[in-house]
């Protein structure tokens, strides 16, 4: 007899995945006796086609795992050791309220820093109750720049964050440039659409220092040196402009700044770009020619290319291609990046009435904690973030977290590497235990996520905890939300008309433009004059070498290899890093390994003047010569000396947006 899909004593609940991933899958969660027994793909989000990644399929391993935090606790041993004593919520929150009040009185509210980032990427778990609390308190603000700051600045400056080409329209393209993005890992639902495009005759070009899955399935792979996308993109622009292939009519009607871009691209011949990028000039010419000749042509711009000193200008030059090449106005033509602004609901309900306090760039937190540039930070409130392993300059970050005079709260789901340094640890619910929104940033999809189980242990949601602190510090105002559900309902009322009502009624909203906006037909630049700004003044002023100004590779004789640390299959950043990671190794090209007498599986030290990481080497041609790669988001327990790639990453900032230069780490490798 066929097994019934759901056994009689089981039930299923529909929800959605709000993790920091472009796809926002809908989920069907199976329960038995109040416990999760299965997590599958749901059907509400058509784009994700009913399947999900292994990370979330096995998310119950986090929910019920050994590292899960079940109750509040306070530190009893030295910082970093992880010895804690259980306390009640009241006790924990009273201590926090008291210490924050004390710091506010003695050093001013700016001595308090909330430190948060992706977490579950939700709308209620970030910039809702937390914002109410920290803004009314007058705490320092955080520049959330660890990711997407340079690409975001470029997209905002050139196009005012115009809506992107949707996954479903990739098969309409005849040429697709996959630039600095690895959808086989970081946004898996794009892959079937790429396959469809290929089957319908599209040419796929991948620009990546590694031969990723998508690169191996492509027609042309440009294995550029990290940080050299700017010269490559400028060489294509130069070709378009100088060979009469630029769409001058489009530029005259719809763009400003074309002359500045033309000028700045002029020095970048294919030969010069080849020398810098390590890709032969004829390959660059071939791609430029293809791009000039083909329509619809699509550029998918990712985040791998932003994480270096030239990252903002590189993203701008890549995003400028469809304007100069005249690729807009047809389905499958244009560019695709983040669609997070397309709904027009970006925290519309968040009132910014409080006086602005100073802003601290999260990429400099290590430095601010150790050698402050202004008001010293006395209290750190970490949530939705694992800075001990995800921020640049790990040695300084850990030194800062070790400060005895620093009061640190860590509010998380599991005992992270950061939590080991906390004075007070608070247990957080997961997205399967609270309300949230799941908004895709790859495709256009917006769904509500609902609790499917009771909170595990004594864990509480961000809304509950921050609203409780609002009350304890006497910061309450009329109309404040009490709990999660209250906050969700209030945020729904603050949304543009239609969207909130629809979400309330059916838990999902109908995407604008049928979910498939055509650029320059349905959506236009959200700039004041609705034009593309190819060389916006603000960006030109911000970039230290002017927009499109290139800085040389920082590799020196001592540290000749570029270390990159891209997304891996097993984690979302460091989330789920508590689970076993047998895959962790340093990928090194056979040529670089041979030169150092390194064999596959040898234990190596990866080092520079900032520090060293000891781990296993994997000798593989999948990473280009001169570049080595280690997964992002690994925990300290995953390497043999307790350091991760970020100990080798400088805390220098990208040319635009104050972003992190993760891929500017220059190192050497030695067999131990
Ligand atoms: N499974 C999984 N999915 C994720 C995440 C995760 O950690 N795991 N993280 C999520 C988050 S937070 C983000 S921001 C996105 C990121 O998603 P992606 O845009 O895919 O970002 P990365 O993985 O950082 O890098 C993408 C590719 O860029 C390449 N690269 C590195 N440096 C350069 C360069 O200088 N130039 C070029 N052209 N390529 C370069 C890397 O080799 C890598 O293959 O993914 C999201 N999805
Ligand atoms: N070397 C290197 N480092 C990188 C990168 C790189 O390319 N190379 N990429 C970076 C990128 S793209 C990103 S986005 C950052 C991300 O860096 P982080 O913002 O530190 O993100 P995660 O590592 O996912 O940690 C998020 C934490 O939030 C917790 N959390 C989740 N939901 C909730 C919630 O509802 N409430 C509370 N209180 N906690 C919650 C999770 O358990 C997890 O521990 O890392 C960056 N770090
Ligand atoms: S992490 Fe991404 S692929 Fe996995 S379930 Fe969530 S949205 Fe889907
Ligand atoms: Mo990210």
XYZ file of N, CA and C in Angstrom, residues 111-346:
708
model
N 27.973 55.545 23.890
C 28.909 54.503 24.329
C 28.269 53.123 24.246
N 26.991 53.100 23.826
C 26.294 51.818 23.633
C 26.213 51.550 22.135
N 26.631 50.369 21.714
C 26.588 50.035 20.285
C 25.796 48.756 20.045
N 24.683 48.852 19.293
C 24.021 47.631 18.837
C 24.827 47.062 17.663
N 25.099 45.777 17.693
C 25.894 45.166 16.625
C 25.085 44.027 16.017
N 24.616 44.244 14.814
C 23.733 43.249 14.199
C 23.907 43.256 12.702
N 23.559 42.125 12.079
C 23.468 42.145 10.615
C 22.406 41.178 10.142
N 22.771 40.308 9.225
C 21.778 39.478 8.542
C 20.844 38.711 9.458
N 21.381 37.915 10.402
C 20.528 37.080 11.217
C 19.587 36.305 10.338
N 18.311 36.417 10.605
C 17.400 35.747 9.690
C 16.911 36.692 8.608
N 17.584 37.798 8.427
C 17.269 38.710 7.339
C 15.821 39.170 7.375
N 15.183 39.032 8.522
C 13.756 39.299 8.583
C 13.454 40.777 8.741
N 12.159 41.089 8.639
C 11.755 42.474 8.758
C 11.334 42.818 10.174
N 10.942 41.805 10.916
C 10.576 42.067 12.303
C 11.755 41.810 13.217
N 12.663 40.931 12.791
C 13.800 40.620 13.648
C 14.884 41.676 13.517
N 14.769 42.566 12.559
C 15.758 43.632 12.432
C 15.090 44.929 12.026
N 15.467 46.015 12.686
C 14.900 47.331 12.396
C 13.433 47.429 12.736
N 13.014 46.729 13.731
C 11.669 46.968 14.249
C 11.785 47.316 15.736
N 11.545 46.340 16.600
C 11.604 46.641 18.038
C 13.015 47.074 18.443
N 14.009 46.476 17.833
C 15.399 46.845 18.140
C 15.651 48.309 17.808
N 15.120 48.736 16.659
C 15.311 50.136 16.264
C 14.580 51.065 17.217
N 13.368 50.673 17.608
C 12.611 51.486 18.571
C 13.450 51.664 19.840
N 13.994 50.547 20.311
C 14.752 50.577 21.562
C 16.020 51.428 21.451
N 16.869 51.095 20.499
C 18.174 51.765 20.447
C 18.052 53.232 20.036
N 17.064 53.553 19.211
C 16.907 54.954 18.823
C 16.398 55.801 19.977
N 15.425 55.266 20.696
C 14.927 56.041 21.853
C 16.013 56.161 22.929
N 16.841 55.167 23.004
C 17.933 55.187 23.971
C 19.018 56.187 23.552
N 19.095 56.460 22.245
C 20.128 57.364 21.732
C 21.460 56.681 21.497
N 21.434 55.352 21.388
C 22.674 54.590 21.189
C 23.329 54.946 19.854
N 24.616 54.613 19.725
C 25.284 54.765 18.440
C 24.537 53.946 17.402
N 24.591 54.436 16.162
C 24.001 53.650 15.077
C 25.100 52.869 14.393
N 24.687 51.793 13.757
C 25.657 50.929 13.094
C 25.526 51.089 11.585
N 26.629 51.324 10.904
C 26.605 51.272 9.440
C 26.687 49.794 9.075
N 25.598 49.268 8.528
C 25.536 47.824 8.239
C 26.179 47.552 6.890
N 27.487 47.525 6.926
C 28.264 47.594 5.699
C 29.033 46.323 5.400
N 28.790 45.252 6.178
C 29.620 44.069 5.997
C 29.330 43.387 4.666
N 28.185 43.692 4.095
C 27.772 43.038 2.848
C 26.906 43.986 2.042
N 27.046 43.923 0.726
C 26.160 44.640 -0.201
C 26.232 46.159 -0.103
N 27.190 46.698 0.653
C 27.296 48.157 0.739
C 27.821 48.750 -0.581
N 28.916 48.212 -1.149
C 29.404 48.779 -2.416
C 28.446 48.545 -3.588
N 27.935 47.312 -3.723
C 26.994 47.055 -4.826
C 25.733 47.897 -4.633
N 25.294 48.021 -3.376
C 24.101 48.823 -3.089
C 24.325 50.285 -3.447
N 25.514 50.803 -3.102
C 25.817 52.206 -3.411
C 25.842 52.414 -4.929
N 26.424 51.464 -5.654
C 26.501 51.583 -7.116
C 25.098 51.525 -7.722
N 24.300 50.563 -7.277
C 22.950 50.406 -7.815
C 22.089 51.628 -7.492
N 22.259 52.168 -6.285
C 21.484 53.347 -5.902
C 21.948 54.563 -6.711
N 23.263 54.726 -6.847
C 23.797 55.892 -7.546
C 23.460 55.903 -9.034
N 23.576 54.763 -9.693
C 23.345 54.707 -11.141
C 21.858 54.646 -11.478
N 21.114 53.853 -10.701
C 19.738 53.558 -11.106
C 18.695 53.818 -10.021
N 19.114 54.341 -8.861
C 18.132 54.459 -7.782
C 17.517 53.112 -7.452
N 18.314 52.070 -7.546
C 17.852 50.701 -7.247
C 16.619 50.303 -8.069
N 16.730 50.442 -9.366
C 15.655 50.003 -10.264
C 15.412 48.498 -10.088
N 14.183 48.051 -10.298
C 13.866 46.624 -10.233
C 14.712 45.834 -11.218
N 15.054 44.608 -10.830
C 15.950 43.766 -11.622
C 15.193 42.787 -12.506
N 15.913 42.247 -13.470
C 15.371 41.162 -14.287
C 15.158 39.944 -13.373
N 13.957 39.350 -13.455
C 13.590 38.241 -12.572
C 14.153 36.916 -13.079
N 14.300 35.964 -12.151
C 14.790 34.617 -12.511
C 14.039 34.060 -13.732
N 12.689 34.237 -13.734
C 11.863 33.620 -14.772
C 12.172 34.165 -16.156
N 12.813 35.332 -16.221
C 13.101 35.921 -17.531
C 14.497 35.597 -18.044
N 15.277 34.861 -17.256
C 16.609 34.470 -17.755
C 16.516 33.655 -19.048
N 15.540 32.727 -19.160
C 15.472 31.956 -20.401
C 15.196 32.805 -21.642
N 14.746 34.042 -21.479
C 14.530 34.904 -22.649
C 15.838 35.523 -23.147
N 16.883 35.456 -22.329
C 18.144 36.091 -22.723
C 18.910 35.202 -23.712
N 19.650 35.841 -24.580
C 20.516 35.102 -25.526
C 21.953 35.062 -25.025
N 22.261 35.976 -24.131
C 23.610 36.023 -23.551
C 23.462 36.400 -22.081
N 24.131 35.655 -21.207
C 24.052 35.968 -19.772
C 25.462 36.032 -19.194
N 25.804 37.181 -18.623
C 27.084 37.304 -17.927
C 26.817 37.100 -16.438
N 27.411 36.059 -15.864
C 27.260 35.766 -14.437
C 28.517 36.319 -13.776
N 28.371 37.473 -13.142
C 29.566 38.227 -12.744
C 29.735 38.232 -11.225
N 30.725 37.476 -10.736
C 31.041 37.503 -9.305
C 29.926 36.969 -8.430
N 29.260 35.929 -8.900
C 28.174 35.336 -8.117
C 28.171 33.841 -8.384
N 27.777 33.096 -7.360
C 27.874 31.641 -7.439
C 26.525 30.986 -7.119
N 25.561 31.107 -8.049
C 24.199 30.678 -7.738
C 24.066 29.185 -7.419
N 25.008 28.374 -7.847
C 24.944 26.951 -7.519
C 24.986 26.720 -6.013
N 25.500 27.704 -5.294
C 25.575 27.638 -3.829
C 24.697 28.708 -3.176
N 24.786 29.933 -3.680
C 24.236 31.066 -2.925
C 22.822 31.479 -3.317
N 22.254 30.850 -4.332
C 20.883 31.167 -4.732
C 20.453 30.086 -5.713
N 20.236 28.891 -5.164
C 20.173 27.683 -6.006
C 19.001 27.661 -6.978
N 17.974 28.469 -6.691
C 16.812 28.409 -7.576
C 17.012 29.129 -8.894
N 18.125 29.812 -9.027
C 18.439 30.400 -10.336
C 18.920 29.323 -11.307
N 19.482 28.260 -10.783
C 20.140 27.263 -11.642
C 19.217 26.654 -12.720
N 17.982 26.226 -12.370
C 17.124 25.663 -13.431
C 16.801 26.683 -14.532
N 16.701 27.960 -14.143
C 16.406 28.969 -15.165
C 17.610 29.179 -16.090
N 18.793 29.037 -15.524
C 20.004 29.146 -16.347
C 20.104 27.959 -17.291
N 19.718 26.798 -16.778
C 19.755 25.588 -17.595
C 18.787 25.759 -18.775
N 17.603 26.267 -18.472
C 16.610 26.502 -19.520
C 17.164 27.473 -20.563
N 17.798 28.528 -20.079
C 18.362 29.516 -21.000
C 19.394 28.861 -21.926
N 20.250 28.029 -21.312
C 21.281 27.350 -22.089
C 20.647 26.439 -23.133
N 19.612 25.710 -22.712
C 18.949 24.790 -23.640
C 18.284 25.542 -24.791
N 17.897 26.778 -24.512
C 17.274 27.555 -25.583
C 18.312 28.352 -26.365
N 19.566 28.026 -26.163
C 20.609 28.588 -27.015
C 21.355 29.784 -26.460
N 21.086 30.148 -25.223
C 21.806 31.303 -24.663
C 23.277 30.951 -24.431
N 24.138 31.934 -24.631
C 25.553 31.775 -24.293
C 25.745 32.259 -22.861
N 26.442 31.458 -22.059
C 26.663 31.829 -20.664
C 28.142 32.131 -20.454
N 28.404 33.291 -19.871
C 29.778 33.691 -19.555
C 29.855 33.853 -18.041
N 30.886 33.289 -17.426
C 31.040 33.436 -15.979
C 32.369 34.126 -15.682
N 32.318 35.130 -14.837
C 33.531 35.862 -14.450
C 33.763 35.588 -12.974
N 34.752 34.759 -12.681
C 34.977 34.285 -11.304
C 36.366 33.666 -11.214
N 37.112 33.950 -10.154
C 38.445 33.344 -10.011
C 38.393 31.829 -9.823
N 37.202 31.325 -9.525
C 37.073 29.885 -9.316
C 36.204 29.275 -10.409
N 36.481 27.994 -10.715
C 35.629 27.261 -11.644
C 34.475 26.668 -10.842
N 33.493 27.503 -10.535
C 32.316 27.076 -9.776
C 31.460 26.169 -10.662
N 30.420 25.580 -10.074
C 29.520 24.738 -10.873
C 28.999 25.515 -12.070
N 28.546 26.716 -11.839
C 27.968 27.485 -12.943
C 29.046 27.831 -13.975
N 30.282 28.012 -13.528
C 31.372 28.303 -14.473
C 31.682 27.067 -15.320
N 31.631 25.901 -14.673
C 31.926 24.672 -15.410
C 30.843 24.369 -16.440
N 29.628 24.885 -16.200
C 28.543 24.662 -17.152
C 28.433 25.798 -18.174
N 29.356 26.748 -18.110
C 29.233 27.918 -18.980
C 29.962 27.686 -20.299
N 29.781 28.610 -21.232
C 30.504 28.534 -22.507
C 31.862 29.202 -22.396
N 31.905 30.279 -21.648
C 33.171 31.007 -21.486
C 33.361 31.327 -20.011
N 34.530 30.994 -19.488
C 34.817 31.309 -18.093
C 36.038 32.218 -18.047
N 35.855 33.421 -17.548
C 36.982 34.334 -17.359
C 37.417 34.241 -15.901
N 38.518 33.535 -15.667
C 38.992 33.345 -14.288
C 39.872 34.523 -13.898
N 39.223 35.631 -13.584
C 39.947 36.870 -13.260
C 40.650 36.769 -11.911
N 41.698 37.549 -11.741
C 42.276 37.724 -10.406
C 41.270 38.501 -9.557
N 41.139 38.155 -8.283
C 40.207 38.906 -7.436
C 40.524 40.410 -7.469
N 39.478 41.207 -7.519
C 39.664 42.661 -7.449
C 39.968 43.329 -8.773
N 39.870 42.583 -9.890
C 40.223 43.187 -11.180
C 39.022 43.296 -12.122
N 37.841 43.198 -11.602
C 36.651 43.307 -12.448
C 36.513 44.690 -13.064
N 36.981 45.693 -12.327
C 36.843 47.062 -12.837
C 37.568 47.229 -14.176
N 38.867 46.888 -14.274
C 39.515 46.989 -15.573
C 38.848 46.132 -16.657
N 38.363 44.956 -16.282
C 37.720 44.099 -17.287
C 36.465 44.778 -17.827
N 35.620 45.279 -16.923
C 34.383 45.939 -17.362
C 34.706 47.213 -18.154
N 35.739 47.950 -17.709
C 36.078 49.184 -18.430
C 36.609 48.879 -19.829
N 37.304 47.758 -19.977
C 37.799 47.384 -21.313
C 36.621 47.085 -22.242
N 35.568 46.493 -21.697
C 34.371 46.250 -22.521
C 33.722 47.587 -22.891
N 33.631 48.498 -21.924
C 33.077 49.828 -22.223
C 33.897 50.532 -23.312
N 35.207 50.445 -23.166
C 36.084 51.108 -24.139
C 35.795 50.587 -25.548
N 35.686 49.259 -25.644
C 35.396 48.620 -26.916
C 34.067 49.154 -27.476
N 33.037 49.179 -26.633
C 31.721 49.640 -27.082
C 31.802 51.079 -27.591
N 32.474 51.932 -26.811
C 32.553 53.351 -27.178
C 33.410 53.556 -28.430
N 34.586 52.907 -28.461
C 35.546 53.237 -29.518
C 35.237 52.555 -30.838
N 34.487 51.444 -30.786
C 34.165 50.751 -32.040
C 32.778 51.148 -32.566
N 32.212 52.193 -32.001
C 30.892 52.642 -32.475
C 29.778 51.684 -32.096
N 29.983 50.877 -31.048
C 28.989 49.876 -30.652
C 28.131 50.340 -29.481
N 28.452 51.515 -28.938
C 27.631 52.048 -27.842
C 26.304 52.532 -28.413
N 25.255 52.425 -27.609
C 23.931 52.886 -28.056
C 23.804 54.377 -27.756
N 24.341 55.191 -28.656
C 24.410 56.640 -28.408
C 23.023 57.251 -28.283
N 22.054 56.729 -29.014
C 20.693 57.277 -28.949
C 20.112 57.054 -27.556
N 20.298 55.830 -27.041
C 19.797 55.544 -25.691
C 20.501 56.439 -24.677
N 21.816 56.558 -24.812
C 22.583 57.350 -23.851
C 22.134 58.809 -23.874
N 21.890 59.343 -25.063
C 21.478 60.743 -25.181
C 20.120 60.953 -24.527
N 19.230 59.994 -24.697
C 17.868 60.161 -24.178
C 17.738 59.804 -22.707
N 18.487 58.812 -22.258
C 18.191 58.235 -20.939
C 19.339 58.244 -19.941
N 20.474 58.827 -20.296
C 21.602 58.733 -19.370
C 22.314 60.066 -19.214
N 22.971 60.229 -18.069
C 23.926 61.318 -17.890
C 25.276 60.669 -17.570
N 26.334 61.391 -17.770
C 27.653 60.910 -17.352
C 28.337 59.969 -18.336
N 27.770 59.800 -19.533
C 28.371 58.864 -20.490
C 29.769 59.324 -20.906
N 29.940 60.645 -21.022
C 31.256 61.128 -21.459
C 32.334 60.857 -20.419
N 31.963 61.017 -19.165
C 32.936 60.744 -18.096
C 33.329 59.268 -18.124
N 32.361 58.399 -18.276
C 32.662 56.969 -18.322
C 33.547 56.656 -19.534
N 33.199 57.240 -20.678
C 33.989 57.038 -21.901
C 35.450 57.435 -21.660
N 35.635 58.581 -21.036
C 36.990 59.066 -20.750
C 37.757 58.105 -19.838
N 37.062 57.657 -18.785
C 37.738 56.828 -17.779
C 37.993 55.417 -18.287
N 37.221 55.004 -19.287
C 37.447 53.678 -19.866
C 38.578 53.709 -20.896
N 38.856 54.900 -21.420
C 39.779 55.026 -22.559
C 41.130 54.331 -22.355
N 41.778 54.454 -21.192
C 43.098 53.808 -21.047
C 43.040 52.284 -21.022
N 41.844 51.718 -20.847
C 41.764 50.279 -20.595
C 41.595 49.469 -21.875
N 42.704 49.342 -22.591
C 42.726 48.452 -23.752
C 42.591 47.018 -23.253
N 42.229 46.103 -24.148
C 42.145 44.697 -23.744
C 43.499 44.209 -23.221
N 44.560 44.703 -23.836
C 45.894 44.245 -23.436
C 46.199 44.656 -21.994
N 45.864 45.910 -21.684
C 46.155 46.375 -20.335
C 45.272 45.669 -19.296
N 44.007 45.480 -19.653
C 43.100 44.781 -18.734
C 43.542 43.329 -18.563
N 44.087 42.750 -19.635
C 44.552 41.352 -19.580
C 45.717 41.229 -18.603
N 46.618 42.182 -18.683
C 47.790 42.150 -17.820
C 47.389 42.194 -16.343
N 46.419 43.026 -16.051
C 45.981 43.203 -14.668
C 45.127 42.022 -14.186
N 44.233 41.557 -15.054
C 43.249 40.562 -14.611
C 43.741 39.126 -14.753
N 44.798 38.935 -15.553
C 45.296 37.574 -15.756
C 44.457 36.771 -16.743
N 43.569 37.435 -17.473
C 42.767 36.758 -18.505
C 43.275 37.229 -19.868
N 43.550 36.323 -20.798
C 44.102 36.727 -22.093
C 43.237 37.769 -22.817
N 43.897 38.687 -23.521
C 43.199 39.791 -24.181
C 42.175 39.295 -25.196
N 42.494 38.204 -25.911
C 41.538 37.753 -26.937
C 40.249 37.218 -26.316
N 40.354 36.685 -25.094
C 39.133 36.225 -24.408
C 38.269 37.417 -24.005
N 38.937 38.481 -23.569
C 38.200 39.686 -23.186
C 37.512 40.275 -24.416
N 38.239 40.302 -25.522
C 37.681 40.840 -26.766
C 36.478 40.006 -27.217
N 36.619 38.681 -27.095
C 35.542 37.772 -27.501
C 34.257 38.080 -26.710
N 34.403 38.263 -25.401
C 33.228 38.544 -24.568
C 32.658 39.923 -24.908
N 33.522 40.899 -25.090
C 33.062 42.250 -25.438
C 32.294 42.230 -26.758
N 32.803 41.503 -27.717
C 32.145 41.401 -29.028
C 30.786 40.730 -28.916
N 30.781 39.636 -28.170
C 29.523 38.917 -27.944
C 28.497 39.852 -27.317
N 28.947 40.595 -26.317
C 28.034 41.487 -25.603
C 27.499 42.560 -26.550
N 28.375 43.103 -27.366
C 27.958 44.158 -28.288
C 26.928 43.623 -29.292
N 27.118 42.399 -29.729
C 26.303 41.862 -30.826
C 24.993 41.221 -30.382
N 24.887 40.820 -29.103
C 23.765 39.963 -28.702
C 22.688 40.717 -27.934
N 21.451 40.384 -28.237
C 20.311 40.895 -27.464
C 19.205 39.838 -27.533
N 18.466 39.626 -26.476
C 18.625 40.214 -25.146
C 19.881 39.709 -24.442
N 20.592 40.655 -23.827
C 21.785 40.313 -23.067
C 21.569 40.746 -21.616
N 21.940 39.868 -20.712
C 21.669 40.095 -19.297
C 22.966 40.033 -18.494
N 23.134 40.971 -17.592
C 24.265 40.920 -16.669
C 23.729 40.620 -15.281
N 24.161 39.504 -14.705
C 23.802 39.185 -13.325
C 24.999 39.567 -12.464
N 24.821 40.622 -11.670
C 25.928 41.115 -10.849
C 25.771 40.592 -9.427
N 26.786 39.905 -8.937
C 26.731 39.335 -7.592
C 27.481 40.173 -6.588
N 27.874 39.514 -5.502
C 28.518 40.219 -4.397
C 29.997 39.870 -4.258
N 30.452 38.832 -4.993
C 31.855 38.436 -4.894
C 32.786 39.524 -5.395
N 32.327 40.295 -6.356
C 33.194 41.310 -6.969
C 33.273 42.599 -6.157
N 32.421 42.704 -5.104
C 32.406 43.965 -4.340
C 33.384 43.962 -3.177
N 33.883 42.783 -2.808
C 34.578 42.657 -1.527
C 36.076 42.981 -1.645
N 36.384 44.107 -2.268
C 37.778 44.531 -2.423
C 37.817 46.038 -2.614
N 39.022 46.595 -2.603
C 39.234 48.057 -2.648
C 38.601 48.731 -3.866
N 38.387 47.976 -4.961
C 37.770 48.542 -6.161
C 36.307 48.149 -6.317
N 35.763 47.501 -5.274
C 34.469 46.830 -5.420
C 33.303 47.708 -5.846
N 33.227 48.932 -5.316
C 32.107 49.795 -5.670
C 32.170 50.226 -7.121
N 33.357 50.654 -7.552
C 33.517 51.070 -8.947
C 33.327 49.889 -9.887
N 33.779 48.712 -9.457
C 33.609 47.517 -10.288
C 32.124 47.253 -10.501
N 31.357 47.293 -9.406
C 29.916 47.053 -9.529
C 29.275 48.109 -10.423
N 29.702 49.374 -10.260
C 29.139 50.447 -11.096
C 29.451 50.197 -12.572
N 30.696 49.808 -12.871
C 31.082 49.585 -14.270
C 30.309 48.407 -14.866
N 30.077 47.379 -14.054
C 29.326 46.215 -14.542
C 27.864 46.612 -14.770
N 27.292 47.349 -13.808
C 25.886 47.745 -13.937
C 25.684 48.750 -15.073
N 26.744 49.469 -15.450
C 26.625 50.456 -16.529
C 26.580 49.791 -17.913
N 26.979 48.524 -17.988
C 27.081 47.869 -19.308
C 25.776 47.908 -20.113
N 24.627 47.518 -19.524
C 23.410 47.515 -20.346
C 23.008 48.904 -20.846
N 23.388 49.952 -20.118
C 23.049 51.300 -20.597
C 23.900 51.640 -21.814
N 25.206 51.400 -21.718
C 26.100 51.739 -22.817
C 25.851 50.806 -24.019
N 25.598 49.534 -23.716
C 25.379 48.567 -24.804
C 23.972 48.623 -25.382
N 23.074 49.374 -24.781
C 21.705 49.466 -25.300
C 20.927 48.169 -25.126
N 21.005 47.594 -23.951
C 20.397 46.275 -23.745
C 19.051 46.311 -23.027
N 18.591 47.492 -22.669
C 17.326 47.571 -21.936
C 16.140 47.507 -22.900
N 14.943 47.396 -22.313
C 13.722 47.529 -23.111
C 13.207 46.232 -23.706
N 13.902 45.124 -23.459
C 13.415 43.817 -23.943
C 13.425 42.827 -22.784
N 12.499 41.904 -22.814
C 12.465 40.881 -21.773
C 13.746 40.052 -21.821
N 14.377 39.871 -20.680
C 15.629 39.113 -20.644
C 16.853 39.989 -20.879
N 16.640 41.290 -21.083
C 17.772 42.204 -21.292
C 17.920 43.132 -20.106
N 19.148 43.578 -19.828
C 19.364 44.536 -18.744
C 20.279 43.973 -17.688
N 19.924 44.239 -16.434
C 20.768 43.730 -15.348
C 19.922 43.146 -14.238
N 20.581 42.370 -13.428
C 19.922 41.705 -12.323
C 20.860 41.769 -11.135
N 20.350 42.313 -10.033
C 21.179 42.339 -8.839
C 20.295 42.043 -7.646
N 20.122 42.999 -6.759
C 19.227 42.751 -5.635
C 17.874 43.370 -5.944
N 16.816 42.621 -5.686
C 15.478 43.131 -5.912
C 14.829 43.612 -4.631
N 15.665 43.850 -3.604
C 15.073 44.096 -2.291
C 14.298 45.417 -2.237
N 14.543 46.348 -3.151
C 13.858 47.640 -3.069
C 12.601 47.708 -3.933
N 12.354 46.679 -4.748
C 11.309 46.780 -5.765
C 9.892 46.900 -5.199
N 9.661 46.350 -4.003
C 8.323 46.426 -3.428
C 8.007 47.801 -2.880
N 9.016 48.604 -2.685
C 8.776 49.938 -2.139
C 8.304 49.918 -0.692
N 8.669 48.873 0.062
C 8.214 48.827 1.457
C 9.387 48.867 2.415
N 10.485 49.453 1.976
C 11.662 49.397 2.815
C 11.484 50.107 4.148
